[in-house]
Structures are given as structure tokens and as C-alpha cells.
mmCIF file of C-alpha atoms and ligand atoms in Angstrom:
data_model
loop_
_atom_site.group_PDB
_atom_site.id
_atom_site.type_symbol
_atom_site.label_atom_id
_atom_site.label_comp_id
_atom_site.label_asym_id
_atom_site.label_seq_id
_atom_site.Cartn_x
_atom_site.Cartn_y
_atom_site.Cartn_z
ATOM 1 C CA UNK A 1 19.931 3.079 0.367
ATOM 2 C CA UNK A 2 16.908 4.840 2.096
ATOM 3 C CA UNK A 3 17.003 8.476 1.049
ATOM 4 C CA UNK A 4 14.958 10.349 3.487
ATOM 5 C CA UNK A 5 14.816 13.224 5.831
ATOM 6 C CA UNK A 6 16.664 11.243 8.635
ATOM 7 C CA UNK A 7 19.572 10.752 6.359
ATOM 8 C CA UNK A 8 19.968 14.525 6.431
ATOM 9 C CA UNK A 9 20.390 14.556 10.123
ATOM 10 C CA UNK A 10 22.926 11.752 9.776
ATOM 11 C CA UNK A 11 25.241 13.155 7.169
ATOM 12 C CA UNK A 12 24.647 17.019 6.862
ATOM 13 C CA UNK A 13 26.007 19.838 8.987
ATOM 14 C CA UNK A 14 22.821 20.893 10.958
ATOM 15 C CA UNK A 15 22.859 24.570 9.984
ATOM 16 C CA UNK A 16 19.570 24.222 8.023
ATOM 17 C CA UNK A 17 16.170 22.591 9.207
ATOM 18 C CA UNK A 18 14.643 21.336 5.931
ATOM 19 C CA UNK A 19 11.103 20.154 5.457
ATOM 20 C CA UNK A 20 10.425 16.505 5.474
ATOM 21 C CA UNK A 21 9.138 16.919 1.962
ATOM 22 C CA UNK A 22 11.810 15.892 -0.628
ATOM 23 C CA UNK A 23 10.963 17.050 -4.059
ATOM 24 C CA UNK A 24 12.305 14.915 -6.908
ATOM 25 C CA UNK A 25 10.847 16.548 -9.986
ATOM 26 C CA UNK A 26 9.733 19.969 -10.930
ATOM 27 C CA UNK A 27 7.988 21.432 -14.086
ATOM 28 C CA UNK A 28 6.953 24.972 -14.313
ATOM 29 C CA UNK A 29 5.379 26.129 -11.022
ATOM 30 C CA UNK A 30 4.592 22.564 -9.943
ATOM 31 C CA UNK A 31 6.770 20.153 -7.839
ATOM 32 C CA UNK A 32 6.450 16.448 -6.954
ATOM 33 C CA UNK A 33 7.958 14.727 -4.061
ATOM 34 C CA UNK A 34 9.337 11.233 -3.485
ATOM 35 C CA UNK A 35 5.678 9.912 -2.903
ATOM 36 C CA UNK A 36 4.280 11.653 -5.926
ATOM 37 C CA UNK A 37 2.430 14.288 -3.814
ATOM 38 C CA UNK A 38 2.057 17.532 -6.050
ATOM 39 C CA UNK A 39 2.954 20.909 -4.801
ATOM 40 C CA UNK A 40 2.211 24.416 -6.226
ATOM 41 C CA UNK A 41 5.460 26.362 -5.950
ATOM 42 C CA UNK A 42 5.019 30.038 -4.471
ATOM 43 C CA UNK A 43 8.501 29.880 -2.969
ATOM 44 C CA UNK A 44 10.662 29.662 -6.152
ATOM 45 C CA UNK A 45 13.639 28.444 -4.325
ATOM 46 C CA UNK A 46 13.524 31.772 -2.522
ATOM 47 C CA UNK A 47 13.167 34.014 -5.530
ATOM 48 C CA UNK A 48 15.580 32.062 -7.687
ATOM 49 C CA UNK A 49 13.574 29.954 -10.012
ATOM 50 C CA UNK A 50 12.222 33.056 -11.960
ATOM 51 C CA UNK A 51 11.045 30.802 -14.975
ATOM 52 C CA UNK A 52 9.824 27.939 -12.718
ATOM 53 C CA UNK A 53 11.377 24.490 -12.860
ATOM 54 C CA UNK A 54 13.080 23.062 -16.050
ATOM 55 C CA UNK A 55 12.100 25.880 -18.383
ATOM 56 C CA UNK A 56 12.835 24.671 -21.903
ATOM 57 C CA UNK A 57 15.070 27.695 -22.743
ATOM 58 C CA UNK A 58 17.302 26.998 -19.641
ATOM 59 C CA UNK A 59 17.357 23.302 -20.283
ATOM 60 C CA UNK A 60 18.628 23.673 -23.863
ATOM 61 C CA UNK A 61 21.084 26.330 -22.893
ATOM 62 C CA UNK A 62 22.619 24.225 -20.234
ATOM 63 C CA UNK A 63 22.706 20.984 -22.250
ATOM 64 C CA UNK A 64 23.963 22.784 -25.188
ATOM 65 C CA UNK A 65 26.736 24.290 -23.325
ATOM 66 C CA UNK A 66 27.451 21.024 -21.530
ATOM 67 C CA UNK A 67 28.424 19.385 -24.876
ATOM 68 C CA UNK A 68 30.811 22.207 -25.596
ATOM 69 C CA UNK A 69 32.916 23.477 -22.753
ATOM 70 C CA UNK A 70 32.459 23.512 -19.002
ATOM 71 C CA UNK A 71 35.200 25.486 -17.229
ATOM 72 C CA UNK A 72 38.369 27.323 -18.052
ATOM 73 C CA UNK A 73 39.060 29.556 -15.073
ATOM 74 C CA UNK A 74 39.844 33.215 -15.381
ATOM 75 C CA UNK A 75 43.206 32.834 -17.031
ATOM 76 C CA UNK A 76 41.044 32.702 -20.225
ATOM 77 C CA UNK A 77 37.614 34.401 -20.981
ATOM 78 C CA UNK A 78 34.758 32.565 -22.763
ATOM 79 C CA UNK A 79 31.888 33.369 -24.907
ATOM 80 C CA UNK A 80 28.788 32.939 -22.770
ATOM 81 C CA UNK A 81 30.469 35.234 -19.951
ATOM 82 C CA UNK A 82 31.122 38.009 -22.485
ATOM 83 C CA UNK A 83 27.623 37.699 -24.036
ATOM 84 C CA UNK A 84 25.958 37.835 -20.642
ATOM 85 C CA UNK A 85 28.117 40.701 -19.513
ATOM 86 C CA UNK A 86 27.272 42.605 -22.826
ATOM 87 C CA UNK A 87 23.545 42.032 -22.111
ATOM 88 C CA UNK A 88 23.955 43.445 -18.453
ATOM 89 C CA UNK A 89 25.751 46.282 -19.662
ATOM 90 C CA UNK A 90 23.467 47.105 -22.630
ATOM 91 C CA UNK A 91 20.275 46.910 -20.365
ATOM 92 C CA UNK A 92 21.312 48.684 -17.201
ATOM 93 C CA UNK A 93 23.177 51.982 -15.980
ATOM 94 C CA UNK A 94 26.620 49.614 -15.673
ATOM 95 C CA UNK A 95 29.532 49.612 -18.026
ATOM 96 C CA UNK A 96 31.369 46.863 -16.423
ATOM 97 C CA UNK A 97 30.458 43.480 -14.931
ATOM 98 C CA UNK A 98 32.316 41.135 -12.439
ATOM 99 C CA UNK A 99 31.034 37.591 -12.135
ATOM 100 C CA UNK A 100 30.689 35.485 -8.951
ATOM 101 C CA UNK A 101 28.692 32.366 -7.815
ATOM 102 C CA UNK A 102 26.251 33.663 -5.348
ATOM 103 C CA UNK A 103 24.785 36.749 -3.772
ATOM 104 C CA UNK A 104 27.027 36.911 -0.965
ATOM 105 C CA UNK A 105 30.035 36.793 -3.322
ATOM 106 C CA UNK A 106 28.722 39.528 -5.454
ATOM 107 C CA UNK A 107 28.157 41.622 -2.598
ATOM 108 C CA UNK A 108 31.660 40.840 -1.116
ATOM 109 C CA UNK A 109 32.940 42.136 -4.395
ATOM 110 C CA UNK A 110 30.904 45.192 -4.137
ATOM 111 C CA UNK A 111 32.251 45.901 -0.666
ATOM 112 C CA UNK A 112 35.764 45.490 -1.505
ATOM 113 C CA UNK A 113 35.312 47.709 -4.596
ATOM 114 C CA UNK A 114 33.901 50.684 -2.520
ATOM 115 C CA UNK A 115 36.572 50.267 0.126
ATOM 116 C CA UNK A 116 39.343 50.191 -2.499
ATOM 117 C CA UNK A 117 37.860 53.214 -4.517
ATOM 118 C CA UNK A 118 37.679 55.276 -1.167
ATOM 119 C CA UNK A 119 41.092 54.313 -0.239
ATOM 120 C CA UNK A 120 42.598 55.243 -3.638
ATOM 121 C CA UNK A 121 40.703 58.372 -3.980
ATOM 122 C CA UNK A 122 40.431 59.756 -0.461
ATOM 123 C CA UNK A 123 42.696 57.844 1.824
ATOM 124 C CA UNK A 124 42.532 55.144 4.404
ATOM 125 C CA UNK A 125 40.362 57.251 6.833
ATOM 126 C CA UNK A 126 37.133 56.945 4.432
ATOM 127 C CA UNK A 127 36.216 53.540 5.362
ATOM 128 C CA UNK A 128 32.919 53.707 6.989
ATOM 129 C CA UNK A 129 30.030 51.539 5.422
ATOM 130 C CA UNK A 130 26.532 52.489 6.416
ATOM 131 C CA UNK A 131 23.966 49.647 6.086
ATOM 132 C CA UNK A 132 20.414 49.121 7.517
ATOM 133 C CA UNK A 133 19.032 47.217 10.407
ATOM 134 C CA UNK A 134 16.973 44.118 9.154
ATOM 135 C CA UNK A 135 18.993 44.183 5.948
ATOM 136 C CA UNK A 136 20.270 41.023 4.463
ATOM 137 C CA UNK A 137 23.446 40.716 2.279
ATOM 138 C CA UNK A 138 24.655 37.059 2.574
ATOM 139 C CA UNK A 139 26.480 34.852 5.001
ATOM 140 C CA UNK A 140 30.355 35.596 4.418
ATOM 141 C CA UNK A 141 31.716 37.307 7.433
ATOM 142 C CA UNK A 142 32.033 40.665 5.683
ATOM 143 C CA UNK A 143 28.341 40.423 4.158
ATOM 144 C CA UNK A 144 26.806 39.225 7.275
ATOM 145 C CA UNK A 145 28.356 41.982 9.206
ATOM 146 C CA UNK A 146 27.095 44.499 6.759
ATOM 147 C CA UNK A 147 23.669 42.747 7.343
ATOM 148 C CA UNK A 148 21.383 44.278 9.985
ATOM 149 C CA UNK A 149 20.857 41.220 12.090
ATOM 150 C CA UNK A 150 23.633 40.908 14.822
ATOM 151 C CA UNK A 151 22.198 37.327 15.662
ATOM 152 C CA UNK A 152 23.472 36.241 12.209
ATOM 153 C CA UNK A 153 27.046 38.011 12.602
ATOM 154 C CA UNK A 154 27.694 37.359 16.364
ATOM 155 C CA UNK A 155 29.835 34.417 17.650
ATOM 156 C CA UNK A 156 32.473 34.226 14.757
ATOM 157 C CA UNK A 157 35.162 36.358 16.343
ATOM 158 C CA UNK A 158 36.094 39.876 15.466
ATOM 159 C CA UNK A 159 33.912 41.333 12.676
ATOM 160 C CA UNK A 160 35.132 43.656 9.725
ATOM 161 C CA UNK A 161 35.385 47.193 11.363
ATOM 162 C CA UNK A 162 33.631 50.590 10.616
ATOM 163 C CA UNK A 163 30.217 49.277 9.747
ATOM 164 C CA UNK A 164 27.289 51.178 11.055
ATOM 165 C CA UNK A 165 23.514 50.421 10.858
ATOM 166 C CA UNK A 166 20.769 53.009 10.144
ATOM 167 C CA UNK A 167 17.025 52.408 10.047
ATOM 168 C CA UNK A 168 15.341 51.669 6.756
ATOM 169 C CA UNK A 169 12.873 54.487 5.657
ATOM 170 C CA UNK A 170 14.407 56.755 8.320
ATOM 171 C CA UNK A 171 16.400 59.436 6.530
ATOM 172 C CA UNK A 172 17.257 61.197 9.617
ATOM 173 C CA UNK A 173 19.001 58.162 10.948
ATOM 174 C CA UNK A 174 21.282 58.074 7.914
ATOM 175 C CA UNK A 175 21.998 61.818 8.276
ATOM 176 C CA UNK A 176 23.047 61.009 11.800
ATOM 177 C CA UNK A 177 25.572 58.548 10.756
ATOM 178 C CA UNK A 178 27.042 59.918 7.368
ATOM 179 C CA UNK A 179 29.898 62.133 6.947
ATOM 180 C CA UNK A 180 32.942 62.595 4.654
ATOM 181 C CA UNK A 181 34.438 59.494 6.220
ATOM 182 C CA UNK A 182 31.569 57.442 4.776
ATOM 183 C CA UNK A 183 32.756 55.346 1.889
ATOM 184 C CA UNK A 184 29.395 53.732 0.895
ATOM 185 C CA UNK A 185 25.798 53.294 1.726
ATOM 186 C CA UNK A 186 24.632 49.854 1.013
ATOM 187 C CA UNK A 187 20.907 48.812 0.790
ATOM 188 C CA UNK A 188 18.098 46.543 -0.717
ATOM 189 C CA UNK A 189 15.751 48.756 -2.793
ATOM 190 C CA UNK A 190 13.185 46.537 -1.179
ATOM 191 C CA UNK A 191 14.068 44.730 2.021
ATOM 192 C CA UNK A 192 13.508 40.966 1.526
ATOM 193 C CA UNK A 193 14.439 38.793 4.474
ATOM 194 C CA UNK A 194 13.845 41.688 6.652
ATOM 195 C CA UNK A 195 10.105 41.470 6.065
ATOM 196 C CA UNK A 196 9.209 42.670 2.571
ATOM 197 C CA UNK A 197 9.679 46.408 3.152
ATOM 198 C CA UNK A 198 9.311 48.933 0.314
ATOM 199 C CA UNK A 199 11.418 52.035 0.481
ATOM 200 C CA UNK A 200 9.607 55.336 0.495
ATOM 201 C CA UNK A 201 10.451 57.537 -2.488
ATOM 202 C CA UNK A 202 11.587 60.306 -0.188
ATOM 203 C CA UNK A 203 13.978 57.945 1.530
ATOM 204 C CA UNK A 204 15.664 56.400 -1.452
ATOM 205 C CA UNK A 205 16.059 59.798 -3.208
ATOM 206 C CA UNK A 206 17.268 61.300 0.150
ATOM 207 C CA UNK A 207 19.926 58.520 0.525
ATOM 208 C CA UNK A 208 21.249 59.151 -3.098
ATOM 209 C CA UNK A 209 21.508 62.963 -2.173
ATOM 210 C CA UNK A 210 23.334 62.301 1.074
ATOM 211 C CA UNK A 211 25.714 60.021 -0.793
ATOM 212 C CA UNK A 212 26.450 62.591 -3.286
ATOM 213 C CA UNK A 213 26.958 65.392 -0.865
ATOM 214 C CA UNK A 214 29.745 63.146 1.018
ATOM 215 C CA UNK A 215 31.407 61.501 -1.975
ATOM 216 C CA UNK A 216 30.001 58.123 -0.634
ATOM 217 C CA UNK A 217 29.002 55.410 -3.131
ATOM 218 C CA UNK A 218 25.452 53.975 -3.212
ATOM 219 C CA UNK A 219 25.254 50.246 -3.452
ATOM 220 C CA UNK A 220 22.021 48.461 -4.384
ATOM 221 C CA UNK A 221 21.988 44.977 -3.313
ATOM 222 C CA UNK A 222 19.387 43.542 -5.872
ATOM 223 C CA UNK A 223 20.332 39.879 -5.280
ATOM 224 C CA UNK A 224 16.665 39.220 -4.590
ATOM 225 C CA UNK A 225 14.905 42.073 -6.379
ATOM 226 C CA UNK A 226 16.745 41.907 -9.760
ATOM 227 C CA UNK A 227 15.977 40.187 -12.971
ATOM 228 C CA UNK A 228 12.222 41.065 -13.306
ATOM 229 C CA UNK A 229 11.180 40.273 -9.781
ATOM 230 C CA UNK A 230 9.527 43.532 -9.020
ATOM 231 C CA UNK A 231 8.271 43.955 -12.538
ATOM 232 C CA UNK A 232 11.143 46.025 -13.643
ATOM 233 C CA UNK A 233 14.305 44.413 -14.897
ATOM 234 C CA UNK A 234 15.823 45.818 -11.837
ATOM 235 C CA UNK A 235 14.096 47.602 -8.927
ATOM 236 C CA UNK A 236 16.258 50.668 -9.156
ATOM 237 C CA UNK A 237 14.495 51.436 -12.610
ATOM 238 C CA UNK A 238 11.143 51.732 -10.895
ATOM 239 C CA UNK A 239 12.502 54.128 -8.184
ATOM 240 C CA UNK A 240 14.101 56.880 -10.166
ATOM 241 C CA UNK A 241 17.419 56.446 -8.340
ATOM 242 C CA UNK A 242 20.550 54.979 -9.975
ATOM 243 C CA UNK A 243 23.248 53.254 -7.826
ATOM 244 C CA UNK A 244 26.942 53.336 -8.296
ATOM 245 C CA UNK A 245 27.196 49.623 -7.858
ATOM 246 C CA UNK A 246 24.523 46.823 -8.112
ATOM 247 C CA UNK A 247 24.637 43.343 -7.328
ATOM 248 C CA UNK A 248 22.484 40.661 -8.766
ATOM 249 C CA UNK A 249 22.279 36.882 -8.317
ATOM 250 C CA UNK A 250 19.325 34.546 -7.191
ATOM 251 C CA UNK A 251 17.139 34.850 -10.371
ATOM 252 C CA UNK A 252 20.080 35.642 -12.573
ATOM 253 C CA UNK A 253 20.774 32.016 -13.179
ATOM 254 C CA UNK A 254 17.171 30.941 -12.981
ATOM 255 C CA UNK A 255 18.443 28.036 -10.779
ATOM 256 C CA UNK A 256 22.006 27.785 -11.758
ATOM 257 C CA UNK A 257 24.429 29.414 -9.396
ATOM 258 C CA UNK A 258 25.702 32.720 -10.550
ATOM 259 C CA UNK A 259 26.107 36.239 -9.216
ATOM 260 C CA UNK A 260 27.447 39.488 -10.594
ATOM 261 C CA UNK A 261 28.394 42.952 -9.504
ATOM 262 C CA UNK A 262 27.750 45.802 -11.883
ATOM 263 C CA UNK A 263 29.347 49.077 -11.799
ATOM 264 C CA UNK A 264 30.711 52.080 -13.958
ATOM 265 C CA UNK A 265 33.953 52.138 -15.755
ATOM 266 C CA UNK A 266 35.214 54.989 -13.432
ATOM 267 C CA UNK A 267 34.759 52.825 -10.412
ATOM 268 C CA UNK A 268 35.649 49.456 -12.013
ATOM 269 C CA UNK A 269 39.149 50.607 -12.894
ATOM 270 C CA UNK A 270 40.313 50.482 -9.349
ATOM 271 C CA UNK A 271 39.912 46.673 -9.112
ATOM 272 C CA UNK A 272 43.132 46.035 -11.038
ATOM 273 C CA UNK A 273 44.635 42.816 -12.106
ATOM 274 C CA UNK A 274 45.102 40.750 -8.921
ATOM 275 C CA UNK A 275 42.858 42.695 -6.577
ATOM 276 C CA UNK A 276 39.997 40.195 -6.532
ATOM 277 C CA UNK A 277 38.748 37.133 -8.181
ATOM 278 C CA UNK A 278 37.011 33.699 -8.105
ATOM 279 C CA UNK A 279 37.920 30.410 -9.868
ATOM 280 C CA UNK A 280 34.335 29.735 -10.946
ATOM 281 C CA UNK A 281 33.339 33.268 -11.653
ATOM 282 C CA UNK A 282 32.027 33.550 -15.108
ATOM 283 C CA UNK A 283 31.843 29.752 -15.602
ATOM 284 C CA UNK A 284 30.501 29.052 -19.186
ATOM 285 C CA UNK A 285 27.810 26.725 -17.939
ATOM 286 C CA UNK A 286 26.449 29.263 -15.346
ATOM 287 C CA UNK A 287 26.842 32.275 -17.897
ATOM 288 C CA UNK A 288 24.945 30.191 -20.729
ATOM 289 C CA UNK A 289 22.103 29.604 -18.431
ATOM 290 C CA UNK A 290 22.136 33.036 -17.078
ATOM 291 C CA UNK A 291 21.933 34.559 -20.545
ATOM 292 C CA UNK A 292 19.046 32.338 -21.551
ATOM 293 C CA UNK A 293 17.281 33.499 -18.317
ATOM 294 C CA UNK A 294 18.071 37.095 -18.681
ATOM 295 C CA UNK A 295 16.963 37.242 -22.325
ATOM 296 C CA UNK A 296 13.742 35.432 -21.460
ATOM 297 C CA UNK A 297 12.727 37.735 -18.612
ATOM 298 C CA UNK A 298 13.861 40.871 -20.235
ATOM 299 C CA UNK A 299 10.696 41.242 -22.538
ATOM 300 C CA UNK A 300 7.633 43.340 -22.134
ATOM 301 C CA UNK A 301 5.486 40.206 -22.098
ATOM 302 C CA UNK A 302 7.319 38.790 -19.027
ATOM 303 C CA UNK A 303 7.767 42.053 -17.200
ATOM 304 C CA UNK A 304 4.214 43.168 -17.816
ATOM 305 C CA UNK A 305 3.094 39.702 -16.824
ATOM 306 C CA UNK A 306 4.691 40.218 -13.459
ATOM 307 C CA UNK A 307 2.519 43.134 -12.780
ATOM 308 C CA UNK A 308 -0.655 41.303 -13.883
ATOM 309 C CA UNK A 309 0.219 38.382 -11.536
ATOM 310 C CA UNK A 310 0.961 40.709 -8.671
ATOM 311 C CA UNK A 311 -2.540 41.967 -8.861
ATOM 312 C CA UNK A 312 -3.951 38.380 -9.022
ATOM 313 C CA UNK A 313 -2.054 37.691 -5.870
ATOM 314 C CA UNK A 314 -3.106 40.808 -4.094
ATOM 315 C CA UNK A 315 -6.747 40.280 -4.951
ATOM 316 C CA UNK A 316 -6.612 36.565 -3.906
ATOM 317 C CA UNK A 317 -4.779 37.499 -0.723
ATOM 318 C CA UNK A 318 -7.161 40.267 0.154
ATOM 319 C CA UNK A 319 -10.170 37.918 -0.458
ATOM 320 C CA UNK A 320 -8.622 35.389 2.006
ATOM 321 C CA UNK A 321 -8.135 38.241 4.440
ATOM 322 C CA UNK A 322 -11.832 39.181 4.167
ATOM 323 C CA UNK A 323 -12.535 35.725 5.176
ATOM 324 C CA UNK A 324 -10.264 35.038 8.064
ATOM 325 C CA UNK A 325 -8.751 38.443 9.243
ATOM 326 C CA UNK A 326 -5.202 37.201 9.517
ATOM 327 C CA UNK A 327 -3.201 39.956 7.730
ATOM 328 C CA UNK A 328 -2.691 43.549 8.432
ATOM 329 C CA UNK A 329 -1.514 44.230 4.890
ATOM 330 C CA UNK A 330 -0.234 42.719 1.714
ATOM 331 C CA UNK A 331 3.022 44.687 0.751
ATOM 332 C CA UNK A 332 6.159 44.333 -1.521
ATOM 333 C CA UNK A 333 6.277 44.739 -5.295
ATOM 334 C CA UNK A 334 5.701 42.484 -8.345
ATOM 335 C CA UNK A 335 6.224 38.973 -7.344
ATOM 336 C CA UNK A 336 8.065 39.682 -4.250
ATOM 337 C CA UNK A 337 4.974 39.998 -1.778
ATOM 338 C CA UNK A 338 4.545 39.687 1.931
ATOM 339 C CA UNK A 339 1.357 39.166 3.841
ATOM 340 C CA UNK A 340 2.106 40.585 7.309
ATOM 341 C CA UNK A 341 0.306 38.716 10.055
ATOM 342 C CA UNK A 342 -1.778 40.744 12.699
ATOM 343 C CA UNK A 343 -1.397 40.625 16.337
ATOM 344 C CA UNK A 344 -3.618 37.435 16.726
ATOM 345 C CA UNK A 345 -1.116 35.454 14.636
ATOM 346 C CA UNK A 346 2.125 37.342 15.671
ATOM 347 C CA UNK A 347 5.077 35.166 15.306
ATOM 348 C CA UNK A 348 3.254 32.475 13.547
ATOM 349 C CA UNK A 349 4.605 32.840 10.019
ATOM 350 C CA UNK A 350 6.190 29.201 10.195
ATOM 351 C CA UNK A 351 2.668 27.640 11.186
ATOM 352 C CA UNK A 352 1.206 29.185 8.099
ATOM 353 C CA UNK A 353 4.193 27.935 5.820
ATOM 354 C CA UNK A 354 3.699 24.475 7.311
ATOM 355 C CA UNK A 355 0.000 24.361 7.079
ATOM 356 C CA UNK A 356 0.199 25.459 3.335
ATOM 357 C CA UNK A 357 2.630 22.759 2.769
ATOM 358 C CA UNK A 358 0.267 20.363 4.082
ATOM 359 C CA UNK A 359 -2.310 21.484 1.608
ATOM 360 C CA UNK A 360 0.083 21.291 -1.185
ATOM 361 C CA UNK A 361 1.394 24.821 -1.835
ATOM 362 C CA UNK A 362 4.921 26.028 -0.836
ATOM 363 C CA UNK A 363 5.561 29.404 0.358
ATOM 364 C CA UNK A 364 8.265 31.268 2.417
ATOM 365 C CA UNK A 365 8.656 33.457 5.513
ATOM 366 C CA UNK A 366 10.335 36.805 5.827
ATOM 367 C CA UNK A 367 10.756 36.965 9.581
ATOM 368 C CA UNK A 368 8.380 35.533 12.040
ATOM 369 C CA UNK A 369 5.507 37.716 11.125
ATOM 370 C CA UNK A 370 5.338 37.728 7.389
ATOM 371 C CA UNK A 371 4.388 35.120 4.813
ATOM 372 C CA UNK A 372 6.380 35.668 1.652
ATOM 373 C CA UNK A 373 5.549 34.791 -2.007
ATOM 374 C CA UNK A 374 8.369 34.713 -4.593
ATOM 375 C CA UNK A 375 7.028 32.513 -7.316
ATOM 376 C CA UNK A 376 8.057 32.022 -10.868
ATOM 377 C CA UNK A 377 7.633 35.278 -12.964
ATOM 378 C CA UNK A 378 5.609 33.272 -15.575
ATOM 379 C CA UNK A 379 3.416 31.219 -13.081
ATOM 380 C CA UNK A 380 0.242 30.341 -15.026
ATOM 381 C CA UNK A 381 -2.857 32.139 -13.790
ATOM 382 C CA UNK A 382 -4.448 28.762 -13.193
ATOM 383 C CA UNK A 383 -1.648 27.802 -10.776
ATOM 384 C CA UNK A 384 -1.784 31.180 -9.001
ATOM 385 C CA UNK A 385 -5.594 30.611 -8.330
ATOM 386 C CA UNK A 386 -5.082 26.894 -7.479
ATOM 387 C CA UNK A 387 -2.380 27.770 -4.955
ATOM 388 C CA UNK A 388 -4.290 30.497 -3.359
ATOM 389 C CA UNK A 389 -7.238 28.021 -2.930
ATOM 390 C CA UNK A 390 -4.826 25.710 -1.254
ATOM 391 C CA UNK A 391 -3.644 28.452 1.022
ATOM 392 C CA UNK A 392 -7.145 29.405 1.721
ATOM 393 C CA UNK A 393 -7.937 25.799 2.865
ATOM 394 C CA UNK A 394 -4.793 25.785 4.959
ATOM 395 C CA UNK A 395 -5.640 28.945 6.905
ATOM 396 C CA UNK A 396 -9.246 27.666 7.416
ATOM 397 C CA UNK A 397 -7.703 24.604 9.235
ATOM 398 C CA UNK A 398 -4.994 26.737 11.035
ATOM 399 C CA UNK A 399 -7.245 29.242 12.220
ATOM 400 C CA UNK A 400 -9.719 26.622 13.542
ATOM 401 C CA UNK A 401 -6.958 24.727 15.166
ATOM 402 C CA UNK A 402 -5.433 27.851 16.885
ATOM 403 C CA UNK A 403 -8.796 28.970 18.007
ATOM 404 C CA UNK A 404 -9.632 25.623 19.600
ATOM 405 C CA UNK A 405 -6.371 25.300 21.223
HETATM 406 C C1 PLP B 1 19.715 35.901 -0.692
HETATM 407 C C2 PLP B 1 20.286 37.194 -0.693
HETATM 408 C C3 PLP B 1 21.727 37.425 -0.478
HETATM 409 C C4 PLP B 1 22.734 36.186 -0.390
HETATM 410 O O1 PLP B 1 22.723 35.408 -1.542
HETATM 411 P P1 PLP B 1 23.461 33.935 -1.593
HETATM 412 O O2 PLP B 1 23.382 33.641 -2.866
HETATM 413 O O3 PLP B 1 22.657 33.186 -0.468
HETATM 414 O O4 PLP B 1 24.814 34.189 -1.063
HETATM 415 C C5 PLP B 1 22.184 38.662 -0.447
HETATM 416 N N1 PLP B 1 21.319 39.761 -0.500
HETATM 417 C C6 PLP B 1 20.125 39.558 -0.591
HETATM 418 C C7 PLP B 1 19.293 40.860 -0.755
HETATM 419 C C8 PLP B 1 19.509 38.350 -0.729
HETATM 420 O O5 PLP B 1 18.167 38.281 -0.787
#
């Protein structure tokens, strides 16, 4: 059988448009495709592979657990799930954990929790959810409706009701919507898919205060920012604002599917037996790998290393920009960085990504105008330098080609 990109078109639902490159092996921050071509990975499976590919601690956690126990369902608990939950509780504001299999599912649990808490404590009228334009929370119908891109939620019939969207970093737009009817405000403490937008300190503190004034819960979607990505274990820790509910997924499993919702005992008590659940949630394989990933990331060496690597990326990208004048700014935090294209290259983030892949470095977009970087948190300095050199070569060719045409 010929396994190539055209087989995708033959047998797969066409909701993705994957690259023609088919990687078959990964090690650290390098990938190799079917033809043996080597790539430096600045994409990290969209901020998932926090320890690169095939990290020895994750490989041994997975293979050891695979010899012991794969699955039970939630009619029984298991040791890896309890150990990971204990670590999450011991290292964050949270006191209780719910396990899911993805970011969207963790958010679905958070949204159902805040609705149920509001119903129990204040009555059915307190159901409004405030979220943000350009926000992203997943692709289930509830989470995509809370997300701030109507293009993603339109066309699937009636949406879950009573969701309003304010403008990120605009506290007045939140004030205009919030009232005692508001059950929760949901936000990413650094917008990812929406273009790598940092919250201002006034905005994030102001939202917390508004929530407190109106008995609304504050939900932080840390699916992309969590588990070391910003150089803090969770982004909220660097903002001086603590949410009531936090969701985490992507990097939590380092490449194995897992998600979690974290909250307080006081709120968690509203999800009584039978209110919510998932067959695979808390799966022993996922939690064993998650535990190894969490413990490996949650060290001063790795977290401080993220900050050092951020500087390396910023210096390298600024040097590239001095040569080619393609970016307006490099923004984001830790190893979730965005290079925003200037007006000359507006809408061309995809061209940058394709040109980079051509030169042997994989990166991401965040909208049409931002080139996104979300590499391994432990990417070797040499790989950062080599990847940036390849990106430099890609931009040289792209700029020449665009200016010629
Ligand atoms: C990726 C992402 C999600 C969705 O996670 P899935 O695992 O794809 O369901 C939700 N929120 C944020 C902020 C994300 O970046």
C-alpha cells in the first residue's frame, strides 16, 4: 500500500488540510519524514509536545503502565489518576480535579460546572456566560459557541444560548455586558489561536474584580498556556490573578491525549454523582504519562529554561526582522510567541509557514497575520539557532519571490 498524502484525500473526512510532509519519526525537537528529510520542530504539535518527541521519561512511563493496566472506566479509580490529581492540587490553587481527554472536553466540564453552580446558588436566571472575541475554547458545540469566532460556530443549528462576547483587553466592553445575571467570565490568560495576545495587567485584574462584584465565576482556559508554556507552571501564576476554575490539556500529556478541569472544593461539590462524566477520563495510560510530563516540567530548571529560550527566540527573530523588515512585533510569553507580520505581508502567515517547512523548520500560524512558535520547553539551544537560521533562509527566498512577483 502506498501511504502518502493522496490517501488522506481518499479516506479521511476533509475537515483538515494537512501538509504533504508525513513525519514518521521524532526525537527531541527534530522530526524525519518518509523520505528521511529532517525538520526542526518549532510547532510542538500545537503546544502539545512540551518535552519534544519521545522523551525518555514519557516513553518509560507509557511502556511501564502499558505492562500493568490500560483501562478501567470510572466505576473504579486508579493509581496514576490519583497521583496526577494530587500533583495538580498540590501545585496550584485548585483542590479538586476532573479528568477529560482533550481541551474542549475540559472546557465543556468547566462550562457545565459554572452553569450548575449558578443554578444551584442563584437560580435559573443566572446563566449568562461572557467570553471574548477571537477567543478559542475547542470545537464541541458549547465550547465553539463560547469561542469568539462565529465562522467556527455557525452552520450547526441552534447554539447554546446566553453567551456574549466582549473585547479582549477592553475592560469597558466587559462592564457593558456583566450584571448579576452573569454566571461566569471565560478567557485565555494569553489568547493563542486569536493571535498571541497578552492580557494587560489592568484588564485581567479588572475582570477578576468585576466577577467578584457580580458573583460571577472566573474561568481560565489554560489549555494552551498551561504546564510551563509561559515559563510559569500555569500562566495565572505570573498574572497575580487566581481563577475559580482552570482548564488544562495540550502539554499536560506531552503528546498523550488528556485534559483536566481544576477547581475548588466549594465549587466542585455541585457536580454530584451522575452530573457529568467520560468513559476515558482519568485513563491510567494517559495519567501515567501526564504525571511524568508534569513532574518533568515542574522544576526550576525547566521553567527558568523556558525564559532563557524565550530570550533566544526574541533575539533571533529581532535580528531576522532587522534584515528583512517583515514583523511589527514579537509578542507572547515564554515559548508561546507570535511574530506579527507588517502591512506588506498582511494575510501571508501561511506563506511563511510553508516557506519555513521547505527549508526544514516547522512552525504555526495564529490567524492569517501571525507566525506562531510553540516548541518543546526543553528544545536545545543549538536547535533554536539552527531552526532560526533555516527560518532566516526561508524568509530571504520568500521576500525575494514576493517582491519579484
Ligand atoms: C487547543 C485549545 C483548545 C481545544 O483543545 P482540544 O484538545 O483541541 O479540544 C481549547 N482552548 C484553548 C485555549 C486551546 O488552545
